[in-house]
CSV table of C-alpha atoms in Angstrom, one decimal:
chain,number,residue,atom,x,y,z
L,1,MET,CA,-22.2,-35.0,10.1
L,2,ASN,CA,-22.8,-35.8,6.4
L,3,GLN,CA,-22.6,-39.5,6.6
L,4,ILE,CA,-22.2,-40.2,2.9
L,5,LEU,CA,-19.3,-37.9,2.4
L,6,ASN,CA,-17.9,-38.4,6.0
L,7,ASN,CA,-17.7,-34.7,6.4
L,8,PRO,CA,-17.4,-33.7,10.1
L,9,PHE,CA,-18.3,-30.0,9.4
L,10,PRO,CA,-22.0,-29.3,10.5
L,11,TYR,CA,-22.8,-26.4,8.1
L,12,SER,CA,-22.4,-28.3,4.9
L,13,SER,CA,-24.4,-30.6,2.6
L,14,ASP,CA,-21.5,-31.5,0.4
L,15,ASN,CA,-17.8,-31.9,0.5
L,16,LYS,CA,-17.1,-28.3,1.7
L,17,ARG,CA,-15.5,-28.2,5.2
L,18,TYR,CA,-16.3,-24.6,5.7
L,19,HIS,CA,-19.6,-22.6,5.9
L,20,THR,CA,-20.1,-21.5,2.3
L,21,PHE,CA,-22.3,-18.5,1.3
L,22,SER,CA,-24.2,-20.8,-1.0
L,23,TYR,CA,-25.1,-23.1,1.9
L,24,TYR,CA,-26.2,-20.1,4.0
L,25,LEU,CA,-28.3,-18.5,1.3
L,26,LYS,CA,-30.1,-21.7,0.3
L,27,ASN,CA,-31.0,-22.4,3.9
L,28,HIS,CA,-31.9,-18.7,4.6
L,29,TYR,CA,-33.9,-17.9,1.5
L,30,GLY,CA,-34.8,-21.4,0.3
L,31,LYS,CA,-33.3,-21.1,-3.1
L,32,LYS,CA,-30.3,-19.9,-5.1
L,33,THR,CA,-29.6,-16.2,-4.4
L,34,ALA,CA,-27.1,-14.1,-6.4
L,35,LYS,CA,-25.5,-10.8,-5.4
L,36,ILE,CA,-26.1,-8.2,-8.2
L,37,PRO,CA,-23.3,-5.7,-8.3
L,38,LEU,CA,-24.0,-2.0,-8.6
L,39,ASN,CA,-22.1,1.3,-8.8
L,40,ALA,CA,-24.0,4.2,-7.1
L,41,GLY,CA,-21.4,6.9,-8.0
L,42,PHE,CA,-19.8,7.3,-4.5
L,43,THR,CA,-16.1,8.0,-3.8
L,44,CYS,CA,-14.0,7.3,-0.7
L,45,PRO,CA,-12.6,9.6,2.1
L,46,ASN,CA,-9.1,8.4,1.2
L,47,ARG,CA,-9.6,9.4,-2.5
L,48,ASP,CA,-11.2,12.8,-2.2
L,49,GLY,CA,-8.7,14.3,0.3
L,50,THR,CA,-10.9,14.1,3.4
L,51,LYS,CA,-8.4,11.6,4.9
L,52,SER,CA,-6.0,11.0,2.0
L,53,THR,CA,-5.8,10.8,-1.8
L,54,GLY,CA,-5.3,8.1,-4.3
L,55,GLY,CA,-7.5,5.5,-2.5
L,56,CYS,CA,-6.2,2.1,-1.2
L,57,ALA,CA,-2.9,1.2,-2.8
L,58,PHE,CA,-4.3,-2.1,-4.3
L,59,CYS,CA,-7.7,-0.7,-5.5
L,60,SER,CA,-8.5,-0.1,-9.1
L,61,SER,CA,-9.8,3.2,-10.4
L,62,MET,CA,-13.3,1.7,-10.5
L,63,GLY,CA,-13.3,1.1,-6.8
L,64,SER,CA,-13.4,-2.7,-7.0
L,65,GLY,CA,-16.4,-2.5,-9.4
L,66,ASP,CA,-14.6,-3.6,-12.5
L,67,THR,CA,-17.0,-6.4,-13.4
L,68,ILE,CA,-20.2,-4.3,-13.2
L,69,LEU,CA,-22.2,-4.1,-16.4
L,70,HIS,CA,-23.3,-0.6,-17.5
L,71,PHE,CA,-21.1,0.9,-14.7
L,72,ARG,CA,-22.0,4.5,-15.7
L,73,GLU,CA,-25.7,4.1,-16.2
L,74,ASP,CA,-28.6,4.6,-13.8
L,75,LEU,CA,-29.0,2.1,-11.0
L,76,ALA,CA,-32.2,0.5,-12.3
L,77,SER,CA,-30.5,-0.3,-15.7
L,78,GLN,CA,-27.4,-1.7,-13.9
L,79,TYR,CA,-29.5,-3.9,-11.7
L,80,GLU,CA,-31.5,-5.4,-14.6
L,81,ALA,CA,-28.4,-6.0,-16.8
L,82,ASN,CA,-26.4,-7.6,-14.0
L,83,LEU,CA,-29.5,-9.7,-12.8
L,84,ASN,CA,-30.0,-10.9,-16.4
L,85,ARG,CA,-26.3,-12.0,-16.5
L,86,ALA,CA,-26.7,-13.9,-13.2
L,87,ARG,CA,-29.9,-15.6,-14.5
L,88,GLN,CA,-28.0,-16.9,-17.5
L,89,LYS,CA,-26.3,-19.1,-15.0
L,90,TRP,CA,-29.1,-19.6,-12.4
L,91,PRO,CA,-32.4,-19.0,-14.3
L,92,ASP,CA,-34.7,-18.6,-11.2
L,93,CYS,CA,-32.3,-17.0,-8.7
L,94,LEU,CA,-33.3,-14.3,-6.3
L,95,GLY,CA,-31.3,-11.1,-6.4
L,96,MET,CA,-29.5,-9.2,-3.7
L,97,ALA,CA,-28.7,-5.6,-4.6
L,98,TYR,CA,-25.0,-5.3,-3.9
L,99,PHE,CA,-23.6,-1.8,-3.8
L,100,GLN,CA,-20.0,-2.7,-4.6
L,101,SER,CA,-18.0,0.2,-5.9
L,102,TYR,CA,-16.2,2.6,-3.6
L,103,THR,CA,-17.7,3.5,-0.2
L,104,ASN,CA,-21.5,3.3,-0.3
L,105,THR,CA,-22.3,5.1,2.9
L,106,TYR,CA,-20.0,8.0,2.3
L,107,ALA,CA,-22.8,10.7,2.0
L,108,PRO,CA,-25.3,12.4,4.2
L,109,LEU,CA,-28.2,10.2,5.3
L,110,GLU,CA,-30.7,12.1,3.1
L,111,VAL,CA,-28.7,11.3,0.0
L,112,LEU,CA,-28.4,7.6,1.1
L,113,LYS,CA,-32.2,7.4,1.5
L,114,GLN,CA,-32.8,8.6,-2.1
L,115,ILE,CA,-30.4,5.9,-3.4
L,116,TYR,CA,-31.5,3.0,-1.3
L,117,GLU,CA,-35.2,3.4,-0.7
L,118,PRO,CA,-36.2,2.2,-4.3
L,119,PHE,CA,-34.3,-1.1,-3.7
L,120,TYR,CA,-35.9,-1.7,-0.3
L,121,GLN,CA,-39.3,-1.3,-1.9
L,122,ARG,CA,-38.8,-3.8,-4.7
L,123,ASP,CA,-40.5,-7.1,-4.2
L,124,ASP,CA,-38.0,-9.0,-6.3
L,125,ILE,CA,-35.0,-8.1,-4.1
L,126,ALA,CA,-34.2,-10.4,-1.2
L,127,ALA,CA,-31.7,-8.1,0.6
L,128,VAL,CA,-29.5,-5.1,0.2
L,129,CYS,CA,-25.7,-5.4,0.6
L,130,ILE,CA,-23.6,-2.3,1.1
L,131,ALA,CA,-19.8,-2.2,0.7
L,132,THR,CA,-18.4,0.5,2.9
L,133,ARG,CA,-15.7,1.6,5.3
L,134,ALA,CA,-15.9,1.5,9.1
L,135,ASP,CA,-15.2,5.2,9.4
L,136,CYS,CA,-18.2,6.0,7.1
L,137,LEU,CA,-20.8,4.5,9.4
L,138,ASP,CA,-22.5,6.1,12.4
L,139,GLU,CA,-25.5,5.3,14.6
L,140,GLU,CA,-28.0,7.4,12.7
L,141,LYS,CA,-27.2,5.8,9.4
L,142,ILE,CA,-27.2,2.3,10.8
L,143,ALA,CA,-30.5,2.8,12.7
L,144,TRP,CA,-32.1,4.0,9.4
L,145,PHE,CA,-30.8,0.9,7.5
L,146,ALA,CA,-32.1,-1.3,10.3
L,147,SER,CA,-35.6,0.2,10.0
L,148,GLN,CA,-36.0,-0.8,6.4
L,149,PRO,CA,-38.3,-3.7,5.3
L,150,LYS,CA,-35.5,-6.0,3.9
L,151,GLU,CA,-32.4,-7.5,5.4
L,152,THR,CA,-29.3,-5.3,5.2
L,153,TRP,CA,-25.7,-6.5,5.0
L,154,MET,CA,-22.8,-4.1,5.6
L,155,GLU,CA,-19.6,-5.3,4.0
L,156,ILE,CA,-16.7,-3.6,5.8
L,157,GLY,CA,-13.1,-3.6,4.6
L,158,LEU,CA,-10.4,-4.6,7.0
L,159,GLN,CA,-7.9,-6.3,4.7
L,160,THR,CA,-5.3,-6.7,7.5
L,161,ALA,CA,-5.2,-6.2,11.3
L,162,ASN,CA,-1.6,-5.1,11.0
L,163,GLU,CA,-1.8,-1.3,11.5
L,164,ASN,CA,1.5,-0.6,9.8
L,165,VAL,CA,0.6,-2.6,6.7
L,166,ALA,CA,-2.8,-1.0,6.6
L,167,ALA,CA,-1.2,2.5,6.8
L,168,ALA,CA,1.2,1.6,4.0
L,169,MET,CA,-1.8,0.5,1.9
L,170,ASN,CA,-3.4,3.9,2.5
L,171,ARG,CA,-6.4,2.5,4.3
L,172,ALA,CA,-6.6,5.6,6.5
L,173,HIS,CA,-8.6,4.0,9.3
L,174,THR,CA,-7.8,1.8,12.3
L,175,THR,CA,-8.8,-1.6,13.5
L,176,LYS,CA,-10.6,0.0,16.5
L,177,GLU,CA,-12.9,1.7,14.1
L,178,VAL,CA,-13.7,-1.6,12.5
L,179,GLU,CA,-14.4,-3.2,15.9
L,180,ASN,CA,-16.8,-0.3,16.8
L,181,ALA,CA,-18.6,-0.4,13.5
L,182,LEU,CA,-19.2,-4.1,13.7
L,183,ALA,CA,-20.5,-3.8,17.3
L,184,LEU,CA,-22.8,-0.9,16.3
L,185,CYS,CA,-24.2,-3.0,13.4
L,186,ALA,CA,-24.8,-5.9,15.7
L,187,LYS,CA,-26.7,-3.7,18.1
L,188,TYR,CA,-29.2,-2.8,15.4
L,189,GLY,CA,-29.4,-6.3,13.8
L,190,ILE,CA,-27.5,-5.3,10.7
L,191,LYS,CA,-25.6,-8.3,9.3
L,192,THR,CA,-21.9,-7.8,8.6
L,193,CYS,CA,-19.2,-9.2,6.3
L,194,LEU,CA,-15.5,-8.5,6.9
L,195,HIS,CA,-13.1,-8.4,4.0
L,196,LEU,CA,-9.5,-9.8,4.3
L,197,ILE,CA,-6.7,-9.7,1.8
L,198,ASN,CA,-3.9,-12.3,2.0
L,199,GLY,CA,-0.5,-11.4,0.5
L,200,LEU,CA,-0.2,-7.6,1.2
L,201,PRO,CA,3.4,-6.5,1.2
L,202,GLY,CA,4.7,-6.5,4.7
L,203,ASP,CA,2.2,-9.0,6.0
L,204,SER,CA,3.9,-12.2,7.3
L,205,LYS,CA,2.0,-15.5,7.5
L,206,GLU,CA,1.6,-14.9,11.2
L,207,ASP,CA,0.2,-11.5,10.5
L,208,MET,CA,-2.4,-13.1,8.2
L,209,LEU,CA,-3.3,-15.6,10.9
L,210,GLU,CA,-3.5,-12.8,13.5
L,211,THR,CA,-6.0,-11.0,11.1
L,212,ALA,CA,-8.1,-14.2,11.2
L,213,ARG,CA,-8.0,-14.3,15.0
L,214,PHE,CA,-9.1,-10.7,15.0
L,215,ALA,CA,-12.0,-11.5,12.8
L,216,ALA,CA,-12.9,-14.4,15.0
L,217,ALA,CA,-12.9,-12.1,18.0
L,218,VAL,CA,-15.0,-9.3,16.6
L,219,LYS,CA,-17.5,-11.8,15.2
L,220,PRO,CA,-18.9,-10.5,11.9
L,221,ASP,CA,-21.7,-12.7,10.5
L,222,ALA,CA,-19.5,-13.5,7.4
L,223,ILE,CA,-16.1,-13.0,6.0
L,224,LYS,CA,-14.5,-12.7,2.6
L,225,ILE,CA,-10.9,-14.0,2.1
L,226,HIS,CA,-9.0,-13.4,-1.0
L,227,MET,CA,-5.5,-12.9,-2.3
L,228,LEU,CA,-3.8,-9.7,-3.3
L,229,HIS,CA,-4.4,-9.0,-7.0
L,230,LEU,CA,-1.6,-6.8,-8.3
L,231,LEU,CA,-3.4,-4.7,-10.9
L,232,THR,CA,-2.0,-2.3,-13.5
L,233,ASN,CA,-2.4,1.5,-12.9
L,234,THR,CA,-2.7,1.1,-9.1
L,235,ALA,CA,-0.4,2.7,-6.6
L,236,LEU,CA,0.8,-0.7,-5.5
L,237,ALA,CA,1.7,-1.7,-9.1
L,238,LYS,CA,3.9,1.4,-9.3
L,239,ARG,CA,5.7,0.4,-6.1
L,240,TYR,CA,6.1,-3.1,-7.4
L,241,GLU,CA,7.8,-1.8,-10.6
L,242,LEU,CA,10.3,0.1,-8.6
L,243,ASN,CA,10.9,-2.4,-5.9
L,244,PRO,CA,9.3,-5.9,-6.5
L,245,PHE,CA,8.0,-7.7,-3.4
L,246,PRO,CA,7.2,-11.4,-3.2
L,247,LEU,CA,3.7,-12.5,-4.3
L,248,LEU,CA,2.1,-15.6,-2.7
L,249,SER,CA,2.4,-18.9,-4.6
L,250,LEU,CA,-0.8,-21.0,-4.9
L,251,GLU,CA,0.6,-23.5,-2.4
L,252,GLU,CA,1.3,-20.7,0.2
L,253,TYR,CA,-2.1,-19.2,-0.3
L,254,VAL,CA,-3.9,-22.5,0.1
L,255,SER,CA,-2.0,-23.3,3.3
L,256,ILE,CA,-2.7,-19.8,4.8
L,257,VAL,CA,-6.4,-19.9,4.0
L,258,CYS,CA,-6.8,-23.4,5.5
L,259,ASP,CA,-4.9,-22.2,8.6
L,260,GLN,CA,-7.3,-19.2,8.8
L,261,LEU,CA,-10.4,-21.3,8.4
L,262,GLU,CA,-9.3,-23.5,11.3
L,263,LEU,CA,-9.3,-20.3,13.5
L,264,LEU,CA,-12.8,-19.1,12.6
L,265,PRO,CA,-16.0,-20.1,14.4
L,266,ALA,CA,-18.2,-22.6,12.6
L,267,GLU,CA,-21.2,-20.4,12.3
L,268,MET,CA,-19.3,-17.6,10.5
L,269,VAL,CA,-20.2,-17.6,6.8
L,270,ILE,CA,-17.3,-17.7,4.4
L,271,GLU,CA,-18.5,-15.7,1.5
L,272,ARG,CA,-15.4,-16.4,-0.5
L,273,VAL,CA,-12.0,-18.1,-0.3
L,274,THR,CA,-10.7,-16.6,-3.6
L,275,GLY,CA,-11.4,-13.6,-5.7
L,276,ASP,CA,-11.5,-12.0,-9.1
L,277,GLY,CA,-9.0,-9.8,-10.8
L,278,ILE,CA,-9.6,-8.5,-14.3
L,279,ALA,CA,-7.4,-10.7,-16.5
L,280,GLN,CA,-6.1,-8.0,-18.8
L,281,ASP,CA,-5.2,-5.8,-15.8
L,282,LEU,CA,-3.5,-8.5,-13.7
L,283,ILE,CA,0.2,-8.3,-13.1
L,284,GLY,CA,0.2,-11.3,-10.8
L,285,PRO,CA,-0.1,-13.8,-9.3
L,286,GLU,CA,-1.0,-15.6,-12.5
L,287,TRP,CA,-2.7,-18.5,-10.6
L,288,THR,CA,-5.3,-16.2,-9.3
L,289,LYS,CA,-7.1,-16.3,-12.7
L,290,TYR,CA,-8.3,-19.9,-11.9
L,291,LYS,CA,-10.8,-19.6,-9.1
L,292,THR,CA,-12.1,-23.1,-9.4
L,293,VAL,CA,-8.6,-24.5,-9.1
L,294,VAL,CA,-7.9,-22.4,-6.0
L,295,ALA,CA,-11.1,-23.5,-4.3
L,296,ASN,CA,-10.5,-27.2,-5.2
L,297,GLU,CA,-7.0,-27.0,-3.8
L,298,ILE,CA,-8.4,-25.6,-0.5
L,299,ASP,CA,-10.9,-28.5,-0.3
L,300,LYS,CA,-8.2,-31.0,-0.9
L,301,GLU,CA,-5.9,-29.5,1.7
L,302,LEU,CA,-8.6,-29.5,4.4
L,303,LEU,CA,-9.3,-33.2,3.5
L,304,LYS,CA,-5.6,-34.0,3.6
L,305,ARG,CA,-5.3,-32.5,7.1
L,306,ASN,CA,-8.6,-34.0,8.2
L,307,SER,CA,-9.5,-30.5,9.2
L,308,TRP,CA,-12.4,-28.0,8.9
L,309,GLN,CA,-13.4,-24.5,9.8
L,310,SER,CA,-13.3,-23.9,13.6
L,311,LYS,CA,-11.1,-27.0,14.3
L,312,LYS,CA,-8.7,-24.7,16.2
L,313,TYR,CA,-11.1,-21.9,17.1
L,314,VAL,CA,-10.7,-20.4,20.6
L,315,PRO,CA,-13.3,-17.8,21.7
L,316,ILE,CA,-11.7,-14.5,22.5
L,317,GLN,CA,-13.4,-11.3,23.6
L,318,ILE,CA,-12.1,-7.9,22.6
L,319,PRO,CA,-13.3,-5.2,25.0
L,320,LEU,CA,-14.7,-2.1,23.2
L,321,ASP,CA,-13.9,1.4,24.3
């Protein structure tokens, strides 16, 4: 316990009552470490017609890479530009190469080797983080990533454990595929981060809590929680124009996130509790523009409840096929 702050949560050195990514990185690498976003020019199987077209209904045309500097340039130039931006805020930070846009294992292994090997060989990169889909990972690929000289993180999109909502969002994969991919990564020592979105149309509050319970059961090393950003020129925005659906209020979102945190094991790293949407493209909710406000409200709600991550956690085992 942090005696000065009277914080009962063990994985914290400040007022945070959940296991922040900052806390994990400082303890793991010994100093501030920043994820450096990159676009390697991939696509997705639900964009190119392999499984579907149009991509996820909520995803922008840049595949969630809207904040990447020099998006169309070579990877080395992208890395330097985005590292320099991070170092304007944290001058001596380490970098983690974060392949963010689209599905970054959606190619034959020989192609992946050509893209990733230069980053594994750089002395100034602490780890390689790869955003992907569960259905674009197999044992051969995972084994190769596990053989590399630096730590690898696979960031796997789930968004919701509600199969009907996932289908409506054009995810084009199942929760079982997510379970199996996480288990395969764990087998080879690849760290994993699972992405969740709160506020998808059709997801009730109980659905969102059930998604958190699913995450607790399948045990990724980390989790990202953020709200739905309704962005212009997305399939979901077009649906909203024709038939508006309710968007979460700040109060609703804060309450749901705190409920979810209570259900997650203490050792699970919480990479984020809010997210970014490009301001000029954001239809709503408006409050999502203010990340610091959202994070502060979550801190205040946990304190008000005298609660913390894992307070209501109950271990559950999901048998794999």
